[in-house]
Short mmCIF file of C-alpha atoms in Angstrom, two decimals:
data_model
loop_
_atom_site.label_atom_id
_atom_site.label_comp_id
_atom_site.label_asym_id
_atom_site.label_seq_id
_atom_site.Cartn_x
_atom_site.Cartn_y
_atom_site.Cartn_z
CA MET A 1 71.18 134.44 -149.07
CA CYS A 2 74.22 133.76 -146.92
CA GLY A 3 77.65 132.49 -147.86
CA ILE A 4 79.18 129.18 -146.88
CA VAL A 5 82.96 128.98 -146.53
CA GLY A 6 84.91 125.84 -145.81
CA LEU A 7 88.46 124.60 -146.15
CA LEU A 8 90.07 121.39 -144.98
CA ILE A 9 93.80 121.05 -145.54
CA LYS A 10 94.87 117.56 -146.56
CA ASN A 11 98.53 118.36 -147.07
CA PRO A 12 99.97 119.12 -143.58
CA ALA A 13 102.57 121.44 -145.10
CA LEU A 14 99.75 123.82 -146.02
CA ARG A 15 98.22 124.05 -142.54
CA PRO A 16 100.09 127.27 -141.68
CA ARG A 17 98.45 128.79 -144.78
CA LEU A 18 94.85 127.89 -143.80
CA GLY A 19 93.85 131.50 -143.17
CA GLU A 20 95.62 132.85 -146.22
CA LEU A 21 93.81 130.36 -148.49
CA MET A 22 90.44 130.75 -146.74
CA THR A 23 90.16 134.53 -146.46
CA PRO A 24 89.63 135.19 -150.20
CA ILE A 25 86.73 132.68 -150.12
CA LEU A 26 85.17 134.69 -147.29
CA ASP A 27 85.83 137.97 -149.12
CA GLU A 28 84.12 136.69 -152.26
CA MET A 29 81.16 135.28 -150.33
CA ALA A 30 80.69 138.65 -148.60
CA ALA A 31 78.35 139.64 -151.44
CA ARG A 32 75.98 136.90 -150.27
CA GLY A 33 76.06 138.03 -146.65
CA PRO A 34 77.44 141.51 -146.06
CA GLU A 35 76.08 142.10 -142.56
CA SER A 36 78.05 139.82 -140.30
CA ALA A 37 80.47 136.94 -140.49
CA GLY A 38 82.29 134.40 -138.45
CA LEU A 39 84.37 131.28 -138.50
CA ALA A 40 85.55 128.36 -136.47
CA VAL A 41 89.14 127.30 -136.91
CA PHE A 42 90.34 123.92 -135.75
CA THR A 43 93.88 124.13 -134.41
CA ASP A 44 96.44 121.90 -132.73
CA GLN A 45 94.89 119.87 -129.94
CA LEU A 46 95.39 120.85 -126.32
CA SER A 47 96.83 118.18 -124.05
CA GLY A 48 95.18 116.32 -121.19
CA VAL A 49 92.25 117.97 -119.48
CA GLN A 50 92.97 121.41 -120.95
CA ARG A 51 90.10 123.19 -122.65
CA LYS A 52 89.87 126.43 -124.55
CA TYR A 53 87.03 128.88 -124.73
CA SER A 54 86.45 131.61 -127.29
CA ILE A 55 84.82 134.54 -125.50
CA HIS A 56 83.24 137.62 -127.01
CA ALA A 57 83.01 141.02 -125.30
CA PRO A 58 80.57 143.75 -126.31
CA ILE A 59 83.23 146.40 -126.92
CA TRP A 60 86.51 146.33 -128.82
CA GLY A 61 88.58 147.92 -126.04
CA TYR A 62 87.21 145.64 -123.33
CA ASP A 63 89.45 145.41 -120.28
CA TRP A 64 90.09 141.68 -120.00
CA SER A 65 92.51 141.91 -117.07
CA GLY A 66 89.74 141.84 -114.49
CA PHE A 67 88.25 138.73 -116.03
CA GLU A 68 91.56 136.88 -116.06
CA ALA A 69 92.40 137.81 -112.46
CA ARG A 70 89.00 136.82 -111.12
CA PHE A 71 89.00 133.61 -113.11
CA ILE A 72 92.32 132.55 -111.57
CA GLU A 73 91.13 133.67 -108.15
CA ARG A 74 87.95 131.60 -108.45
CA PHE A 75 89.37 128.46 -110.01
CA GLY A 76 92.84 128.65 -108.52
CA THR A 77 94.25 127.42 -111.74
CA GLU A 78 96.69 128.23 -114.47
CA ALA A 79 94.78 130.14 -117.12
CA GLN A 80 96.01 131.91 -120.19
CA LEU A 81 94.06 134.52 -122.06
CA ALA A 82 94.97 135.49 -125.63
CA VAL A 83 93.14 138.66 -126.58
CA THR A 84 92.26 140.03 -130.01
CA GLY A 85 90.19 143.17 -129.42
CA ASN A 86 86.76 142.03 -128.28
CA HIS A 87 87.62 138.34 -128.57
CA ALA A 88 89.70 136.27 -126.22
CA VAL A 89 90.71 132.66 -126.12
CA LEU A 90 90.90 131.32 -122.59
CA VAL A 91 92.95 128.15 -122.02
CA CYS A 92 92.49 126.41 -118.69
CA ASP A 93 91.80 123.08 -116.99
CA GLU A 94 88.17 123.75 -116.15
CA ALA A 95 85.21 121.95 -117.69
CA PRO A 96 82.78 123.82 -119.98
CA ALA A 97 79.75 123.75 -117.67
CA ALA A 98 81.65 125.43 -114.82
CA VAL A 99 83.31 128.04 -117.03
CA LYS A 100 80.10 128.99 -118.80
CA LYS A 101 78.07 129.21 -115.61
CA TRP A 102 80.69 131.27 -113.79
CA THR A 103 81.22 133.61 -116.75
CA GLN A 104 77.49 134.19 -117.09
CA GLU A 105 77.09 134.89 -113.38
CA HIS A 106 80.04 137.22 -112.97
CA PHE A 107 80.60 138.69 -116.43
CA GLY A 108 77.11 138.72 -117.91
CA GLN A 109 78.14 140.89 -120.83
CA LEU A 110 80.64 138.29 -122.02
CA HIS A 111 79.50 135.48 -124.29
CA VAL A 112 81.27 132.13 -124.46
CA LEU A 113 81.26 131.33 -128.19
CA SER A 114 82.84 127.90 -128.11
CA ALA A 115 84.40 125.24 -125.94
CA GLY A 116 86.69 122.38 -126.79
CA ARG A 117 90.23 121.21 -127.30
CA VAL A 118 90.77 122.40 -130.89
CA ILE A 119 88.11 124.98 -131.79
CA ASP A 120 88.50 128.77 -131.85
CA VAL A 121 85.51 130.87 -132.90
CA TYR A 122 85.37 134.46 -134.08
CA LYS A 123 82.15 136.18 -135.05
CA ASP A 124 81.09 139.76 -135.32
CA ILE A 125 78.90 142.20 -137.19
CA GLY A 126 80.11 144.31 -140.11
CA HIS A 127 81.34 143.57 -143.59
CA PRO A 128 83.03 140.14 -143.71
CA SER A 129 86.19 141.55 -145.29
CA GLU A 130 86.48 144.09 -142.46
CA ILE A 131 85.93 141.35 -139.92
CA ALA A 132 88.69 139.30 -141.60
CA LEU A 133 91.05 142.25 -141.20
CA ARG A 134 89.85 142.95 -137.66
CA TYR A 135 90.85 139.48 -136.47
CA ASP A 136 93.66 138.91 -138.97
CA PHE A 137 92.03 135.80 -140.43
CA ARG A 138 94.86 135.52 -142.97
CA LYS A 139 97.23 134.51 -140.19
CA LEU A 140 95.10 131.59 -138.97
CA SER A 141 96.58 128.15 -139.16
CA GLY A 142 95.02 124.79 -138.51
CA THR A 143 93.51 121.71 -140.08
CA HIS A 144 90.13 123.03 -141.17
CA VAL A 145 87.90 126.05 -140.99
CA VAL A 146 84.12 126.55 -141.14
CA GLY A 147 83.08 130.08 -142.08
CA HIS A 148 80.00 132.07 -142.94
CA THR A 149 78.82 135.40 -144.28
CA ARG A 150 75.33 136.29 -143.11
CA MET A 151 72.33 138.01 -144.64
CA ALA A 152 69.92 137.78 -141.74
CA THR A 153 66.36 136.57 -142.16
CA GLU A 154 65.43 134.77 -138.96
CA SER A 155 66.83 136.89 -136.17
CA ALA A 156 68.61 140.16 -135.53
CA VAL A 157 72.09 141.09 -136.74
CA THR A 158 74.20 140.70 -133.63
CA PRO A 159 77.55 138.98 -133.00
CA ASP A 160 75.98 136.10 -131.08
CA ARG A 161 73.51 135.42 -133.90
CA ALA A 162 76.24 135.36 -136.53
CA HIS A 163 77.43 131.91 -137.55
CA PRO A 164 79.03 129.52 -136.74
CA PHE A 165 76.84 128.26 -133.93
CA THR A 166 78.43 125.84 -131.52
CA ALA A 167 77.14 123.23 -129.09
CA GLY A 168 78.95 120.85 -126.81
CA GLU A 169 82.67 120.73 -127.50
CA ASP A 170 84.55 121.09 -130.77
CA PHE A 171 81.33 121.16 -132.77
CA CYS A 172 80.06 123.94 -134.99
CA LEU A 173 77.65 124.54 -137.84
CA VAL A 174 77.04 127.23 -140.45
CA HIS A 175 73.84 127.47 -142.44
CA ASN A 176 72.52 129.01 -145.62
CA GLY A 177 68.74 128.84 -145.60
CA THR A 178 65.96 128.84 -143.04
CA ILE A 179 64.67 126.19 -140.65
CA SER A 180 60.87 126.17 -140.55
CA ASN A 181 60.41 124.28 -137.30
CA PRO A 182 63.08 125.68 -134.97
CA TYR A 183 60.64 126.15 -132.09
CA MET A 184 59.45 122.56 -132.33
CA ILE A 185 63.08 121.39 -132.20
CA ARG A 186 63.78 123.79 -129.39
CA ARG A 187 60.86 122.62 -127.25
CA LYS A 188 61.94 119.05 -127.75
CA LEU A 189 65.51 119.80 -126.66
CA GLU A 190 64.65 122.15 -123.81
CA HIS A 191 62.66 119.33 -122.21
CA ARG A 192 65.95 117.47 -122.10
CA GLY A 193 67.70 120.31 -120.30
CA ILE A 194 69.46 121.75 -123.34
CA VAL A 195 69.85 125.51 -122.99
CA PHE A 196 69.49 127.90 -125.93
CA GLU A 197 71.35 131.19 -126.04
CA THR A 198 69.60 132.98 -128.93
CA ASP A 199 66.32 132.96 -130.86
CA ASN A 200 68.08 131.91 -134.06
CA ASP A 201 66.83 129.00 -136.19
CA THR A 202 70.35 127.76 -136.93
CA GLU A 203 71.04 127.36 -133.23
CA ALA A 204 68.19 124.81 -133.11
CA ALA A 205 69.76 122.77 -135.90
CA THR A 206 73.18 122.95 -134.24
CA ARG A 207 71.92 121.85 -130.84
CA PHE A 208 69.78 119.12 -132.39
CA LEU A 209 72.68 117.52 -134.26
CA GLU A 210 75.09 117.85 -131.31
CA TRP A 211 72.46 116.31 -129.04
CA ARG A 212 72.10 113.34 -131.40
CA MET A 213 75.87 112.83 -131.34
CA ARG A 214 75.97 113.05 -127.56
CA GLU A 215 73.28 110.38 -127.54
CA GLY A 216 75.64 108.12 -129.45
CA ASP A 217 74.92 108.83 -133.10
CA SER A 218 77.80 109.13 -135.50
CA LEU A 219 77.90 112.44 -137.35
CA GLU A 220 76.43 110.62 -140.36
CA ASP A 221 73.55 109.14 -138.35
CA ALA A 222 72.85 112.51 -136.73
CA LEU A 223 72.65 114.13 -140.17
CA ARG A 224 70.30 111.41 -141.42
CA GLN A 225 68.09 112.06 -138.41
CA GLY A 226 68.34 115.75 -139.26
CA PHE A 227 66.93 115.04 -142.73
CA ARG A 228 63.88 113.58 -141.00
CA GLU A 229 63.37 116.17 -138.28
CA LEU A 230 64.73 119.50 -139.52
CA ASP A 231 62.15 121.07 -141.79
CA GLY A 232 63.25 123.87 -144.08
CA PHE A 233 65.88 124.86 -146.56
CA TYR A 234 69.50 124.38 -145.80
CA THR A 235 73.01 123.92 -146.87
CA PHE A 236 74.86 123.00 -143.68
CA LEU A 237 78.60 122.91 -143.22
CA ILE A 238 79.61 121.25 -139.98
CA GLY A 239 82.97 121.02 -138.29
CA THR A 240 84.07 118.65 -135.56
CA ASP A 241 87.58 118.02 -134.26
CA THR A 242 88.05 115.25 -136.82
CA GLU A 243 85.52 115.87 -139.58
CA LEU A 244 84.07 118.37 -142.01
CA ALA A 245 80.57 117.58 -143.27
CA LEU A 246 78.39 119.15 -145.95
CA VAL A 247 74.69 118.46 -146.58
CA ARG A 248 71.79 120.02 -148.46
CA ASP A 249 68.09 119.46 -147.84
CA ALA A 250 65.86 117.57 -150.26
CA PHE A 251 64.92 120.67 -152.25
CA ALA A 252 68.55 121.80 -152.51
CA CYS A 253 67.63 125.38 -153.27
CA LYS A 254 70.61 126.68 -151.30
CA PRO A 255 73.81 126.29 -153.25
CA ALA A 256 77.22 124.82 -152.59
CA ILE A 257 80.19 123.72 -154.62
CA VAL A 258 83.20 121.64 -153.65
CA ALA A 259 86.71 121.68 -155.08
CA GLU A 260 88.89 118.78 -154.01
CA THR A 261 92.58 118.30 -154.77
CA ASP A 262 95.34 116.23 -153.15
CA ASP A 263 96.07 119.29 -150.99
CA TYR A 264 92.64 120.46 -149.82
CA VAL A 265 88.87 120.25 -149.82
CA ALA A 266 87.40 123.71 -150.37
CA ILE A 267 83.72 124.60 -150.12
CA ALA A 268 81.85 127.75 -151.02
CA SER A 269 78.32 128.71 -151.96
CA GLU A 270 79.52 129.59 -155.45
CA PHE A 271 82.53 128.81 -157.60
CA ARG A 272 83.66 132.44 -157.61
CA GLY A 273 84.68 131.91 -154.00
CA LEU A 274 87.07 129.14 -155.00
CA ALA A 275 88.46 130.63 -158.20
CA HIS A 276 91.64 131.95 -156.55
CA LEU A 277 92.71 128.64 -155.00
CA PRO A 278 95.94 127.10 -156.27
CA GLY A 279 95.23 124.18 -158.59
CA VAL A 280 91.47 124.79 -158.63
CA ASN A 281 91.28 124.45 -162.40
CA ASN A 282 92.46 120.87 -162.09
CA ALA A 283 90.44 120.16 -158.94
CA HIS A 284 87.56 117.71 -158.79
CA LEU A 285 84.66 120.16 -158.84
CA PHE A 286 81.15 119.08 -157.90
CA GLU A 287 77.93 120.22 -156.35
CA PRO A 288 76.60 118.24 -153.38
CA MET A 289 73.40 116.36 -154.16
CA PRO A 290 70.24 116.76 -152.05
CA GLU A 291 70.14 114.61 -148.91
CA GLU A 292 73.53 113.08 -149.60
CA LEU A 293 76.22 113.05 -146.93
CA TYR A 294 79.62 114.51 -147.72
CA VAL A 295 82.03 113.91 -144.86
CA TRP A 296 85.77 114.43 -144.96
CA LYS A 297 88.11 113.26 -142.22
CA VAL A 298 90.91 115.49 -141.04
CA MET B 1 68.04 131.92 -185.38
CA GLU B 2 71.43 130.39 -184.89
CA SER B 3 74.56 132.19 -185.86
CA VAL B 4 77.51 130.22 -187.10
CA MET B 5 80.56 132.39 -187.33
CA LEU B 6 83.89 130.98 -188.17
CA ASP B 7 85.78 134.21 -188.71
CA ARG B 8 88.51 134.08 -186.05
CA SER B 9 90.85 136.70 -187.46
CA PRO B 10 92.34 139.04 -184.84
CA ALA B 11 90.79 142.08 -186.52
CA THR B 12 87.30 140.85 -185.80
CA THR B 13 88.02 139.36 -182.37
CA ARG B 14 87.81 141.33 -179.17
CA THR B 15 89.16 139.94 -175.91
CA PHE B 16 87.97 140.84 -172.44
CA ASP B 17 90.03 139.70 -169.48
CA LEU B 18 87.82 139.73 -166.40
CA GLU B 19 90.91 139.44 -164.20
CA GLY B 20 91.47 143.17 -164.51
CA GLY B 21 88.31 144.25 -166.29
CA SER B 22 84.72 144.01 -165.21
CA THR B 23 81.67 142.09 -166.35
CA ARG B 24 79.92 145.44 -166.78
CA GLU B 25 82.56 146.58 -169.26
CA LEU B 26 82.09 143.37 -171.25
CA ASN B 27 78.31 143.58 -171.22
CA GLN B 28 78.25 147.29 -172.11
CA PHE B 29 80.37 146.50 -175.15
CA LEU B 30 78.05 143.66 -176.12
CA HIS B 31 74.94 145.82 -175.67
CA THR B 32 76.00 149.16 -177.11
CA ASP B 33 79.17 148.97 -179.21
CA LEU B 34 79.19 145.50 -180.69
CA ALA B 35 76.73 146.03 -183.54
CA ALA B 36 78.73 148.81 -185.20
CA SER B 37 82.17 147.45 -184.27
CA GLY B 38 82.66 144.80 -186.93
CA VAL B 39 83.62 142.39 -184.13
CA ARG B 40 82.45 138.87 -184.95
CA ARG B 41 83.97 137.03 -182.04
CA VAL B 42 84.42 137.91 -178.37
CA GLU B 43 86.70 136.02 -176.09
CA VAL B 44 86.25 136.21 -172.32
CA LEU B 45 89.27 135.27 -170.21
CA ASN B 46 89.40 134.52 -166.48
CA PRO B 47 85.65 134.48 -165.86
CA LYS B 48 86.34 133.04 -162.37
CA GLY B 49 82.71 132.30 -161.69
CA ALA B 50 81.52 135.89 -162.18
CA HIS B 51 77.77 136.37 -162.55
CA SER B 52 75.89 137.67 -165.60
CA ILE B 53 78.61 137.14 -168.20
CA ALA B 54 77.30 137.95 -171.70
CA VAL B 55 73.69 138.48 -170.65
CA GLY B 56 71.18 140.25 -172.86
CA VAL B 57 73.17 140.00 -176.09
CA ASN B 58 71.01 141.01 -179.05
CA HIS B 59 73.37 140.51 -181.97
CA PRO B 60 74.88 137.60 -183.92
CA VAL B 61 78.33 137.13 -182.42
CA GLU B 62 80.40 134.19 -181.31
CA ILE B 63 81.42 134.37 -177.64
CA ASP B 64 83.94 132.02 -176.04
CA VAL B 65 84.17 132.03 -172.26
CA GLN B 66 87.47 130.45 -171.26
CA GLY B 67 86.80 129.02 -167.81
CA HIS B 68 83.98 128.60 -165.32
CA GLY B 69 81.08 131.06 -165.37
CA GLY B 70 78.81 132.10 -162.53
CA TYR B 71 75.06 132.68 -162.40
CA TYR B 72 72.86 133.72 -165.35
CA LEU B 73 75.52 133.32 -168.04
CA GLY B 74 74.02 134.02 -171.45
CA GLY B 75 70.68 134.99 -169.91
CA MET B 76 68.11 136.53 -172.27
CA ASN B 77 70.39 135.74 -175.19
CA LYS B 78 69.21 136.66 -178.68
CA HIS B 79 71.19 135.64 -181.78
CA ALA B 80 74.58 135.09 -180.13
CA SER B 81 76.39 131.77 -180.05
CA ILE B 82 78.06 131.41 -176.66
CA THR B 83 80.44 128.59 -175.69
CA VAL B 84 81.61 128.12 -172.12
CA HIS B 85 84.82 126.12 -171.86
CA GLY B 86 84.06 125.16 -168.28
CA ASN B 87 81.13 124.89 -165.86
CA VAL B 88 78.40 127.40 -165.12
CA GLY B 89 76.40 128.41 -162.06
CA TRP B 90 72.63 128.80 -161.67
CA GLY B 91 70.34 129.96 -164.45
CA VAL B 92 72.55 129.58 -167.52
CA ALA B 93 70.72 130.87 -170.60
CA GLU B 94 67.70 131.76 -168.48
CA ASN B 95 64.97 133.27 -170.62
CA MET B 96 67.02 132.74 -173.80
CA MET B 97 65.15 133.95 -176.89
CA SER B 98 67.30 132.60 -179.74
CA GLY B 99 70.86 131.66 -180.60
CA MET B 100 72.87 129.05 -178.79
CA VAL B 101 74.60 128.52 -175.49
CA ARG B 102 76.95 125.56 -175.13
CA VAL B 103 78.46 124.52 -171.79
CA LYS B 104 81.39 122.13 -172.09
CA GLY B 105 81.28 121.21 -168.40
CA PHE B 106 78.37 120.95 -165.97
CA ALA B 107 75.58 123.40 -165.23
CA SER B 108 74.17 124.21 -161.81
CA GLU B 109 70.48 124.64 -161.06
CA SER B 110 67.71 126.02 -163.25
CA ALA B 111 69.60 125.78 -166.53
CA GLY B 112 67.56 127.26 -169.36
CA ALA B 113 64.82 128.43 -166.97
CA THR B 114 61.89 130.10 -168.75
CA GLY B 115 63.78 130.00 -172.08
CA HIS B 116 61.67 130.99 -175.08
CA GLY B 117 63.87 129.83 -177.95
CA GLY B 118 67.31 128.87 -179.18
CA LEU B 119 69.36 125.85 -178.19
CA LEU B 120 71.09 125.22 -174.87
CA VAL B 121 73.62 122.38 -174.89
CA ILE B 122 75.14 121.17 -171.62
CA GLU B 123 77.73 118.56 -172.38
CA GLY B 124 78.06 117.42 -168.76
CA ASN B 125 75.34 117.08 -166.13
CA ALA B 126 72.70 119.65 -165.34
CA SER B 127 71.67 120.02 -161.71
CA LEU B 128 68.17 120.37 -160.26
CA ARG B 129 65.33 122.19 -162.03
CA CYS B 130 66.85 122.08 -165.50
CA GLY B 131 64.36 123.61 -167.94
CA ILE B 132 62.01 124.85 -165.21
CA SER B 133 59.10 126.70 -166.83
CA MET B 134 60.74 126.50 -170.27
CA LYS B 135 58.66 128.24 -172.91
CA GLY B 136 60.02 127.08 -176.25
CA ILE B 137 63.76 126.62 -175.79
CA ASP B 138 65.41 123.35 -176.78
CA ILE B 139 67.80 121.92 -174.19
CA VAL B 140 70.15 119.01 -174.79
CA VAL B 141 72.01 117.61 -171.78
CA GLY B 142 74.88 115.20 -172.47
CA GLY B 143 74.75 113.83 -168.92
CA GLY B 144 71.89 113.62 -166.46
CA VAL B 145 69.48 116.14 -164.95
CA GLY B 146 68.63 116.61 -161.27
CA ASN B 147 65.31 116.54 -159.45
CA TYR B 148 62.32 118.65 -160.50
CA SER B 149 63.60 119.18 -164.02
CA ALA B 150 61.14 120.64 -166.55
CA PHE B 151 58.78 121.63 -163.72
CA MET B 152 55.80 123.43 -165.31
CA ALA B 153 57.57 123.36 -168.67
CA GLN B 154 55.30 124.99 -171.20
CA ALA B 155 56.88 124.52 -174.63
CA GLY B 156 60.10 123.30 -176.20
CA ARG B 157 62.06 120.09 -175.88
CA LEU B 158 64.43 118.76 -173.22
CA VAL B 159 66.71 115.92 -174.34
CA VAL B 160 68.56 114.10 -171.55
CA CYS B 161 71.23 111.62 -172.62
CA GLY B 162 71.81 110.35 -169.07
CA ASP B 163 69.42 109.80 -166.17
CA ALA B 164 66.71 112.07 -164.79
CA GLY B 165 66.09 112.67 -161.07
CA ASP B 166 62.87 112.76 -159.07
CA ALA B 167 59.64 114.40 -160.22
CA LEU B 168 60.62 114.88 -163.84
CA GLY B 169 58.15 117.07 -165.69
CA ASP B 170 55.93 117.83 -162.71
CA SER B 171 52.86 119.83 -163.81
CA LEU B 172 54.07 119.73 -167.38
CA TYR B 173 52.28 121.72 -170.07
CA GLU B 174 53.19 121.23 -173.73
CA ALA B 175 56.97 120.81 -173.52
CA VAL B 176 58.17 117.33 -174.46
CA LEU B 177 61.00 115.55 -172.65
CA TYR B 178 63.20 112.77 -174.00
CA VAL B 179 65.32 110.68 -171.65
CA ARG B 180 67.83 108.03 -172.68
CA GLY B 181 68.69 106.77 -169.19
CA ARG B 182 66.70 105.94 -166.08
CA ILE B 183 63.97 108.23 -164.82
CA LYS B 184 63.96 108.13 -161.03
CA SER B 185 60.37 109.30 -160.88
CA LEU B 186 57.87 111.25 -162.93
CA GLY B 187 56.17 114.32 -161.50
CA ALA B 188 52.42 114.86 -161.28
CA ASP B 189 50.69 114.61 -164.67
CA ALA B 190 53.84 113.61 -166.57
CA ARG B 191 53.64 110.29 -168.39
CA GLU B 192 55.74 108.18 -170.66
CA GLU B 193 54.47 107.95 -174.23
CA PRO B 194 55.63 106.00 -177.28
CA MET B 195 58.25 107.57 -179.52
CA GLY B 196 56.77 108.41 -182.92
CA ALA B 197 58.59 109.06 -186.17
CA ALA B 198 58.48 112.80 -185.56
CA ASP B 199 60.05 112.31 -182.12
CA ILE B 200 62.88 110.20 -183.58
CA ALA B 201 63.55 112.79 -186.26
CA GLY B 202 63.38 115.70 -183.82
CA VAL B 203 65.67 114.11 -181.24
CA GLY B 204 68.06 113.06 -184.02
CA ASP B 205 68.26 116.64 -185.25
CA LEU B 206 68.87 118.04 -181.75
CA LEU B 207 71.55 115.42 -181.01
CA ARG B 208 73.27 116.23 -184.30
CA ARG B 209 73.26 119.94 -183.53
CA ALA B 210 74.53 119.21 -180.02
CA GLY B 211 77.27 116.99 -181.42
CA LEU B 212 76.22 113.95 -179.41
CA ALA B 213 76.28 110.57 -181.13
CA TYR B 214 73.38 108.74 -179.50
CA ASP B 215 70.68 106.74 -181.27
CA PRO B 216 67.37 108.66 -180.98
CA ALA B 217 65.55 105.35 -180.76
CA GLU B 218 67.11 104.81 -177.31
CA PHE B 219 65.13 107.72 -175.83
CA LYS B 220 61.83 107.62 -173.98
CA ARG B 221 59.26 110.34 -174.56
CA VAL B 222 57.65 112.07 -171.57
CA ALA B 223 54.76 114.46 -172.07
CA SER B 224 51.81 115.86 -170.17
CA ALA B 225 48.78 113.66 -169.49
CA ARG B 226 46.88 116.98 -169.41
CA GLN B 227 44.87 115.93 -166.39
CA LEU B 228 45.81 119.11 -164.53
CA TYR B 229 44.56 121.41 -167.28
CA HIS B 230 41.10 121.53 -165.76
CA TRP B 231 40.09 121.73 -162.15
CA ASN B 232 38.70 118.48 -160.90
CA ALA B 233 36.41 119.17 -157.97
CA ASP B 234 36.30 115.46 -157.17
CA ALA B 235 40.05 115.05 -156.87
CA ASN B 236 39.79 115.28 -153.07
CA GLN B 237 43.26 116.73 -152.47
CA GLU B 238 44.92 114.07 -154.61
CA TYR B 239 47.08 116.81 -155.98
#
């Protein structure tokens, strides 16, 4: 199993309540994936060339001051670091390739979880409800969130193998299921210079779809190509800066249900995850069909 | 056996609110205390998608679930008549033996899976694999059914008032399927056959019991061509 968690706020007045509305979905889906959890939250957009990076440290009490000082020393730039325990969000003017390379070279124990202008990523091991408390998920605000509770089958239980997986900028994916041909996908992408960070099957799907979009595909076209090339079982929930997308493979043996109202689009693996939402009893409730595209714009 | 109980007096009704109470409390009552309790009707409030509501009931009782149920609702049911005033998750009435389960909304995957007897009515749509490996249950779906429905269905009848998805009745045994709408595709060894007088009468009876006013003559019959019953060494990987 694994639990899929998604929420897109349509009514801007509810954006400050994104975390408060989402966290009970995550709590309820913890039964489907009690080992680790994570989410990507899409926030207000940074201006100009600014980028933000979610960075994970191996220990909760990590001393981030050295990182910040050396970063500013190296890049000679304004940089702000907002720390929550073993996670930090770095805001600066530097491009992703440079930040990732430098971080890896000088702070090898740190892991850059995401890059972009709107995305923040948190992921960790432990019970999802504890993780939600650890990072105060209830306080999150933003336009949409893509979350996951993991029951591992394809790779070890570690923070970097928890979902969401990211690639490129402002792009993330969570997955319930297993990809059968991740190494075939991986070999194909590695030939094109795409670097993998884990041995996880979901990372292959994430990098494949992001690669298609970088090659010019729309999200919809990338997903259609995914139906042809990604072999296996999946419910995918994908977040970009402007879209939330949900798809299931042809066999559709991994569940999902959607509740849509004038205020929100909420997605969970099972209805019990959505039962607490305001107005859910009058929501348009439906299950996504196999190999159909469900894409909502922010 | 179907139970029809119309006694709704408060003295014989017991209400379980799953908002504060647990599914286990409900099911323990149904399994151990119900028979001697004189309760004829059980009402379940705030199901909120919980799994395994009213599973394994072995007593004639009327159960009303007021809201959306989760997985396996009414599974293994014997004798009880269960109505869900909402939708249900996977495996509603799985392995039902007798009695009735009625879903007013839609049902997720594998509705009525491996059911041996009784009647399952889904007033809305049923998702993929409806009636998979059914073994004698009757299933009436007011809407359509998803792909791979009645896969390896062994006995019983599946009546679909809407459309059927891909691979309907794949590797069918002796279950018979009736579809009023369009069949996207038939599975291996399933074939359309003419409706006989017994089919018309049987579908008419099931529709009447389901409370659906369709003309049985509008339905197509799908049954097994029985070509997979014996190994064909010359088939050359055709299946």
